[in-house]
mmCIF file of C-alpha atoms in Angstrom:
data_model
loop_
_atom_site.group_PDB
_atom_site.id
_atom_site.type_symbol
_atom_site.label_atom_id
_atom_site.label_comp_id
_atom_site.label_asym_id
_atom_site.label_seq_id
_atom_site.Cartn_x
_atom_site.Cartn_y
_atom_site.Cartn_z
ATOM 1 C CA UNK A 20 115.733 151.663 99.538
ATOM 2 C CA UNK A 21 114.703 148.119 99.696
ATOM 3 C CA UNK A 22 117.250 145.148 99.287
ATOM 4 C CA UNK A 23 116.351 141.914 97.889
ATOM 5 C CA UNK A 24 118.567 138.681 96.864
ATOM 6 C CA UNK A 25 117.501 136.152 94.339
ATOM 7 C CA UNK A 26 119.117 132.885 93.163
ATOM 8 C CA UNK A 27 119.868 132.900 89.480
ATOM 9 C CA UNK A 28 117.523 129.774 87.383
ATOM 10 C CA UNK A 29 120.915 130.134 84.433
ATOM 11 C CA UNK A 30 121.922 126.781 84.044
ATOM 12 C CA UNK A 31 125.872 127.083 83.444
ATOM 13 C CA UNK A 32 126.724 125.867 80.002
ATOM 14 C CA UNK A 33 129.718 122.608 80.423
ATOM 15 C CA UNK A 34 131.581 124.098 77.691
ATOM 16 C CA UNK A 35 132.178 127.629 79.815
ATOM 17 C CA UNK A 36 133.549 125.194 83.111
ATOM 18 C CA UNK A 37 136.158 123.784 80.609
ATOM 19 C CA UNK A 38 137.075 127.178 79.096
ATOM 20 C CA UNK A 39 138.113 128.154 82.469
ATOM 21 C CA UNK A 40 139.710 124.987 83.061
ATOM 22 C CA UNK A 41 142.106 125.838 79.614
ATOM 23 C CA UNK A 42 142.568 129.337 80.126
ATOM 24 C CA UNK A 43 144.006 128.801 83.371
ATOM 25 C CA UNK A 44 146.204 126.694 82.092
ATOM 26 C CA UNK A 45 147.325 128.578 79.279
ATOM 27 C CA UNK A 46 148.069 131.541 81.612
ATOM 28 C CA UNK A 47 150.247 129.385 83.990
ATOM 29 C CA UNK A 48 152.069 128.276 81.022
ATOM 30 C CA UNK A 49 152.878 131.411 79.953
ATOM 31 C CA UNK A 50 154.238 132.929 83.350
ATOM 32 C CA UNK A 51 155.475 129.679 84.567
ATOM 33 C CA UNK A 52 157.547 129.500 81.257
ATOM 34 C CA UNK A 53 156.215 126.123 80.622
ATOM 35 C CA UNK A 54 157.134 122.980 81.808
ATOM 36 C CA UNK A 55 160.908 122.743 83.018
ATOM 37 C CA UNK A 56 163.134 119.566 82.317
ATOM 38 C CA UNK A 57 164.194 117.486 85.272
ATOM 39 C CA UNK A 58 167.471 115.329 85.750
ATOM 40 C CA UNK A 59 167.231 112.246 85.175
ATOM 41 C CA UNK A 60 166.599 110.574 88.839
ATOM 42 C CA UNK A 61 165.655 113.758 90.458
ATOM 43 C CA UNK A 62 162.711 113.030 92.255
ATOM 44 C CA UNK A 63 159.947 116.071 91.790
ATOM 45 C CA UNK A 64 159.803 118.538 94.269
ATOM 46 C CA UNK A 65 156.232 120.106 93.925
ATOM 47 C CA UNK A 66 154.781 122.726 96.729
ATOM 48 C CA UNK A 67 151.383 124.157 96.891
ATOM 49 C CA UNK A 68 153.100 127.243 97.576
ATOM 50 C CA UNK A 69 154.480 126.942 93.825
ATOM 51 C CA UNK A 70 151.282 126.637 92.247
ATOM 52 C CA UNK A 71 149.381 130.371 91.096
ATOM 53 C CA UNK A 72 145.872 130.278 92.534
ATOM 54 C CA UNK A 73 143.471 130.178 90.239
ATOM 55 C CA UNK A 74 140.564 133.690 89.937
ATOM 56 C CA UNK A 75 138.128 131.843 88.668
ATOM 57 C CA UNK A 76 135.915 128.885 91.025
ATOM 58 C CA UNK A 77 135.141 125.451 90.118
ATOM 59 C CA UNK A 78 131.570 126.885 89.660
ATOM 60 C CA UNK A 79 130.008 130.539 90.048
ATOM 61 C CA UNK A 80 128.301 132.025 92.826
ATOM 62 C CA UNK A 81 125.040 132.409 91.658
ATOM 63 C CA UNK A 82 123.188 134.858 94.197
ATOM 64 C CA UNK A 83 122.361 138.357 93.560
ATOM 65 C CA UNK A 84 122.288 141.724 95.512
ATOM 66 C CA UNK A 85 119.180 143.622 94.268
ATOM 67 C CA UNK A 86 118.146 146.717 95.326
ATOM 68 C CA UNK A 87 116.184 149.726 94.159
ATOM 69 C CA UNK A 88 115.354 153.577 94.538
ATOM 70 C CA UNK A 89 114.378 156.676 93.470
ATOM 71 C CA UNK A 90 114.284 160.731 94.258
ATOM 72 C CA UNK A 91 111.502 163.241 94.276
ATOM 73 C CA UNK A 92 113.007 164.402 91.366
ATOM 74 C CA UNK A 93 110.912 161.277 89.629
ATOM 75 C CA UNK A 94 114.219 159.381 88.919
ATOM 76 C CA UNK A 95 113.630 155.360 89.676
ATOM 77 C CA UNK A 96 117.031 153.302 89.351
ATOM 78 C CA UNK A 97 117.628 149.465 90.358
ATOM 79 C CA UNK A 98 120.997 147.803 90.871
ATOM 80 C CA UNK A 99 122.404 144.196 90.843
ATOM 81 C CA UNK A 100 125.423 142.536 91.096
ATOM 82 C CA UNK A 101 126.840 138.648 91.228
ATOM 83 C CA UNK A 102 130.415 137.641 92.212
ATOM 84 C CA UNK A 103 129.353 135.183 89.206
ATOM 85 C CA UNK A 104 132.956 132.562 88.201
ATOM 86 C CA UNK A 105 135.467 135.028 89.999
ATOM 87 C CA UNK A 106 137.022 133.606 93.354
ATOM 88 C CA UNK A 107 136.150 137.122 94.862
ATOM 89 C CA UNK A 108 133.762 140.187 94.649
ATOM 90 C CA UNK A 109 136.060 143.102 93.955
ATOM 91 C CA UNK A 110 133.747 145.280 92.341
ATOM 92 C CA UNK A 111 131.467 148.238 94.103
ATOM 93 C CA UNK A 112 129.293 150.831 93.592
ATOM 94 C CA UNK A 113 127.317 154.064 94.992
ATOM 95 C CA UNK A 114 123.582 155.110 94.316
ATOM 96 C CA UNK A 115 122.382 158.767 95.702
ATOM 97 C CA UNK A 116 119.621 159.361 93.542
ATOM 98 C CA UNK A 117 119.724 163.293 94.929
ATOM 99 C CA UNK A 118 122.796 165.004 96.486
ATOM 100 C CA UNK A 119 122.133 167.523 98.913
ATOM 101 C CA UNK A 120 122.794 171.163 99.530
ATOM 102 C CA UNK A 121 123.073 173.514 96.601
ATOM 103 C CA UNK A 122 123.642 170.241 94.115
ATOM 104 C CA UNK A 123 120.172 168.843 95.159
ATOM 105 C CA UNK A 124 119.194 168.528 91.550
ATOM 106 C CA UNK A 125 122.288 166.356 90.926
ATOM 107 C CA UNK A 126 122.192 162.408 90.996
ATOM 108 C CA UNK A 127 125.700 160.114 91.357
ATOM 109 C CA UNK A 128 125.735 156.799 89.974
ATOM 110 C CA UNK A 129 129.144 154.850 89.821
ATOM 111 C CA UNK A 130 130.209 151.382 89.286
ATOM 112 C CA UNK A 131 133.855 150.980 90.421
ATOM 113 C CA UNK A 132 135.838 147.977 88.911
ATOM 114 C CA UNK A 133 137.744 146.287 91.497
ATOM 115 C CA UNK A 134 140.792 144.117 90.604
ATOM 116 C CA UNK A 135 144.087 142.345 92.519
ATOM 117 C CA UNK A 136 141.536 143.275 95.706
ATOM 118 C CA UNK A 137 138.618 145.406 96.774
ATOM 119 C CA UNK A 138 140.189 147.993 98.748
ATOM 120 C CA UNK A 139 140.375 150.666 96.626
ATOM 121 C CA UNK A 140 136.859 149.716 94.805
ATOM 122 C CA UNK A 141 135.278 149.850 98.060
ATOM 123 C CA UNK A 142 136.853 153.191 99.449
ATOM 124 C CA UNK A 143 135.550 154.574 95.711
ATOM 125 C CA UNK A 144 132.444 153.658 96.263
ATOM 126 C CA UNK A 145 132.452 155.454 99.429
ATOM 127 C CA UNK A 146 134.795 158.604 99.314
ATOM 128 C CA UNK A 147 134.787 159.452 95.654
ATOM 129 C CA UNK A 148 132.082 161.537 94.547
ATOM 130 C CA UNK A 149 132.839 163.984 91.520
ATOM 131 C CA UNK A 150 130.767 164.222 88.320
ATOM 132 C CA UNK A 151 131.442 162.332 85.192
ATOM 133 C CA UNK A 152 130.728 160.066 82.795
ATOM 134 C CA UNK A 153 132.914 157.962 81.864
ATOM 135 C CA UNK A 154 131.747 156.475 77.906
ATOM 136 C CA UNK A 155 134.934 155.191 76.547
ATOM 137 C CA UNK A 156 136.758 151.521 77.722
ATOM 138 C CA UNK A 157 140.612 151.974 79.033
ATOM 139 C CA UNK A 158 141.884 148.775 77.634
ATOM 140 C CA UNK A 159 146.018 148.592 77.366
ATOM 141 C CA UNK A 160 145.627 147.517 73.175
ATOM 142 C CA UNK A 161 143.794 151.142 72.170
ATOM 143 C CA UNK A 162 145.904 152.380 70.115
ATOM 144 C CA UNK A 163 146.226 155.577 72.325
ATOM 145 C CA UNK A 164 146.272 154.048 75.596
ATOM 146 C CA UNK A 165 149.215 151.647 73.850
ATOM 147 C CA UNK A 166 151.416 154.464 72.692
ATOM 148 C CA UNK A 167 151.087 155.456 76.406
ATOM 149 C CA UNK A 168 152.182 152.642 77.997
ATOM 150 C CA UNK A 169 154.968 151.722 75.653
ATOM 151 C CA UNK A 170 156.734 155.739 76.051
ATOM 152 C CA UNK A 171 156.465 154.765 79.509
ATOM 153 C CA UNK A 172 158.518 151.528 78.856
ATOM 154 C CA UNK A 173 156.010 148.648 79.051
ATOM 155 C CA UNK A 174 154.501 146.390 76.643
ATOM 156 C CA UNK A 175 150.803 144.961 75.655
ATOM 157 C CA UNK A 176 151.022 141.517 75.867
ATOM 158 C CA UNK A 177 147.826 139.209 76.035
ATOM 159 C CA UNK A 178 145.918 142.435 75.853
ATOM 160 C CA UNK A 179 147.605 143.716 79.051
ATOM 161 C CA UNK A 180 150.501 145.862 80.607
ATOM 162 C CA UNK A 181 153.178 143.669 81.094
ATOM 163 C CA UNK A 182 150.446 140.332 80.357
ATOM 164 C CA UNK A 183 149.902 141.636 83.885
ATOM 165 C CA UNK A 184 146.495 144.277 84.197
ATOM 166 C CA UNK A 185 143.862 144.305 81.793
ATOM 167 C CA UNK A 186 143.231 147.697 82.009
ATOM 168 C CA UNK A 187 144.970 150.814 81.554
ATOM 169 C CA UNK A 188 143.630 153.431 83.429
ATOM 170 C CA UNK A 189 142.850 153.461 87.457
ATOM 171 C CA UNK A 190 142.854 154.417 91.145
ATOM 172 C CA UNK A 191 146.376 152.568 93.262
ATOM 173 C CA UNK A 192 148.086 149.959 90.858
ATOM 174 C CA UNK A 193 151.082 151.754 91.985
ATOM 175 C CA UNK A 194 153.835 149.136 90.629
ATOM 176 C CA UNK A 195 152.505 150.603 87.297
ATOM 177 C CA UNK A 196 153.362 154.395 88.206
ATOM 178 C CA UNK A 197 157.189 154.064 89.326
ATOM 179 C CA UNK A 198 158.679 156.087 86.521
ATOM 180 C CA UNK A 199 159.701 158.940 88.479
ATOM 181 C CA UNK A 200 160.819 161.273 85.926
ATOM 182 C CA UNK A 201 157.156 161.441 83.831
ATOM 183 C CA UNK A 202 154.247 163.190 85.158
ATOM 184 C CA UNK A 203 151.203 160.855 86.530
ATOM 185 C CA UNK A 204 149.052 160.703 83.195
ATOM 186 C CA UNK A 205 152.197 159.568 81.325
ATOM 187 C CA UNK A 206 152.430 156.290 83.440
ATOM 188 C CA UNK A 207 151.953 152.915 82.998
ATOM 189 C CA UNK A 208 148.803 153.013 84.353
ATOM 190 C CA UNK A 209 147.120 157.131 84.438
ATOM 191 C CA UNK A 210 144.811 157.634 86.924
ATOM 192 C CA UNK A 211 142.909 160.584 84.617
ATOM 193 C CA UNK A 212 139.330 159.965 83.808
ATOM 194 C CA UNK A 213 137.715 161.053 80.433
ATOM 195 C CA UNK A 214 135.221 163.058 81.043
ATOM 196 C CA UNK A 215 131.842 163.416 78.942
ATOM 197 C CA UNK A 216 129.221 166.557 79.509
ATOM 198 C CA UNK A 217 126.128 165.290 77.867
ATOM 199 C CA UNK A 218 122.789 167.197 77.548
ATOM 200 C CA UNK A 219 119.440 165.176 78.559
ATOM 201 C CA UNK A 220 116.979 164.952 75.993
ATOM 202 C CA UNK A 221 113.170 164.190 76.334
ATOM 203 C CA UNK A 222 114.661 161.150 73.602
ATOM 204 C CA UNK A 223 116.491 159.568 76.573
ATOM 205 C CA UNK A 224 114.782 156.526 77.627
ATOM 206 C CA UNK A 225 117.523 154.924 80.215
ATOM 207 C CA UNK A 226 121.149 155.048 81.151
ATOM 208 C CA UNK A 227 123.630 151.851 81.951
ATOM 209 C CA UNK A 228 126.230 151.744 83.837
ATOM 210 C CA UNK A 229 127.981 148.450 84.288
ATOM 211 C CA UNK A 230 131.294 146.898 84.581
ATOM 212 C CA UNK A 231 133.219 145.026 82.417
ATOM 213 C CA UNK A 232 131.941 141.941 83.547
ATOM 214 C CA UNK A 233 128.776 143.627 81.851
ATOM 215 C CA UNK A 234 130.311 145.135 78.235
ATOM 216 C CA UNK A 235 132.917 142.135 77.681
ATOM 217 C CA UNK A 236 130.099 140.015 77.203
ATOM 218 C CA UNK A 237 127.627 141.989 75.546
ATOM 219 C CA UNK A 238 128.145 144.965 73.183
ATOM 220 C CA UNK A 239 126.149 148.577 73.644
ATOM 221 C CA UNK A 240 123.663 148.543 70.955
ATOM 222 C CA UNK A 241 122.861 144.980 71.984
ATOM 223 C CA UNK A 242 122.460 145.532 75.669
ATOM 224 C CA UNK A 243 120.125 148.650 75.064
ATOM 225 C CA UNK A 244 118.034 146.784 72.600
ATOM 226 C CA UNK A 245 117.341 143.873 75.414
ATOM 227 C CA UNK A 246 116.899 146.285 78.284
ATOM 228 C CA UNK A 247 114.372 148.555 76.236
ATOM 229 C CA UNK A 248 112.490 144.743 75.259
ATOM 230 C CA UNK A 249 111.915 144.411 78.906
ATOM 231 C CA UNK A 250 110.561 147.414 79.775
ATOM 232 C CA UNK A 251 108.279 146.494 77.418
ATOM 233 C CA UNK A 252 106.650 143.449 79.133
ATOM 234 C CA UNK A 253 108.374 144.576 82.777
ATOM 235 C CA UNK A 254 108.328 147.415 85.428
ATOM 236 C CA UNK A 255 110.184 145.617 88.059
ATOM 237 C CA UNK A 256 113.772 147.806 87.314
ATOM 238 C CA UNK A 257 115.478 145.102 89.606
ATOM 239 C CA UNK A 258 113.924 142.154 87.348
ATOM 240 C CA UNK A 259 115.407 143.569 84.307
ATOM 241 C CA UNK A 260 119.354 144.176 86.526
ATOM 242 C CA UNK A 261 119.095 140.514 87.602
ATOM 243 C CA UNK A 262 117.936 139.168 84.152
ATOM 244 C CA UNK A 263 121.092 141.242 82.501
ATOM 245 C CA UNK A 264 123.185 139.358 84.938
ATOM 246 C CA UNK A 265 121.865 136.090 83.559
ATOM 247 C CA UNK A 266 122.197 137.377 80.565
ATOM 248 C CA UNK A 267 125.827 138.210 80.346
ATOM 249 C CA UNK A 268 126.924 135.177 82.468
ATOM 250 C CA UNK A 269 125.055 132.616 79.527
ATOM 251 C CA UNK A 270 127.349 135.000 77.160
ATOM 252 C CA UNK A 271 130.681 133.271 78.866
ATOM 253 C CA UNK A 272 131.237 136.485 81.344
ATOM 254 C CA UNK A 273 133.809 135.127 83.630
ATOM 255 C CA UNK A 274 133.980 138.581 85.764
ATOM 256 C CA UNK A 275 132.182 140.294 88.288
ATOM 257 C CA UNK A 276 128.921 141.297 87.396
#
């Protein structure tokens, strides 16, 4: 496997650094309860310690980790990933192109969405190794996932649990599993996958996997369409990862990519 990293040419739009500039804001607004009302004559007591630290930088971190493979199986695959506007990389991910053993005609490709921390992302990416695809987004305001959370007693607010986690299903998170008398799928958060078996097809041209730094910015049929353009005009696989990066990040992802 070779490893390559390449500096992103995407000039960052103005309007995007102001967007995070607002949001953050907004956010601390929200939690903070807005601004309190002072005596007159009390002089203003503010501490650093007071203030939420920001996720997002005063400008992204442009450089990419590229790499590339393949199997004797004829399977090629490419990677990349930015830490992009986020004030950390929490995201991960595992490429073995061919297991070994009895399952040498298997492949495992996962991308493992880190958040509040890369701990668990990163032992994932290293200890987890079961068979799925995963084809449906766990957001809190699904209707299903919803009903879910709100038996369990929380509530969707800004599009997550509590206005806390934007997403409803994971690995740890285990503030949002403390309701001792339901069962672990019936939490807050439910650590159970869904799980797709899918036939290949001599039809099937590619497969994505990505993180939601990836499909909030970008929807499926429109990713696919750009990705089988370049192939067109492009057989450098890691080209075509590092130009979806760009691509996403001009779209206002504010994520890891």
């Amino acid at each position: 496997m070779r490893t390559a990293r390449r500096a992103s040419n995407v000039e960052v739009p103005s309007f995007l650094r102001q967007l995070v500039k607002e949001t953050e804001k907004m956010v601390t607004f929200f939690f903070k309860g807005g601004p309190s009302e002072r005596v007159p004559g009390e002089e203003e007591n503010l501490n650093e310690d007071d203030t939420m630290p920001s996720p997002y930088l005063e400008r992204p971190i442009l450089e990419k980790h590229v790499s590339e493979g393949g199997s004797r199986m004829g399977l090629n695959y490419a990677v990349a990933s930015m830490q992009g506007w986020r004030a950390h990389m929490e995201d991960a991910h595992t490429c073995m192109p061919q297991l070994k053993g009895e399952l040498e005609d298997w492949a495992y490709f996962a991308v493992f969405d880190g958040h509040a921390g890369v701990t668990v992302a990163q032992y994932c990416s290293r200890n987890l190794l079961d068979h799925i695809l995963t084809t449906e987004d766990h957001k809190p305001f699904n209707p299903r996932e919803k009903e879910r959370i709100q038996n369990a007693g929380g509530s969707v607010t800004l599009q997550r649990i509590n206005g806390s986690l934007a997403v409803s299903r994971a690995l740890g998170d285990f503030d949002f599993k403390e309701v001792d008398w339901r069962p672990e799928t019936e939490q807050l958060v439910s650590p159970e996958p869904e799980v797709y078996e899918l036939e290949r097809t001599p039809e099937d041209e590619f497969l994505i996997l990505a993180c939601d730094g990836v499909w909030d910015a970008i929807g499926n049929e429109e990713l696919c369409a750009f990705v089988r353009n370049r192939l067109q005009v492009c057989d450098d696989l890691r080209d075509i990862c590092a130009q979806v990066i760009d691509l996403c990040l001009y779209k206002g992802s504010l994520d890891n990519i």
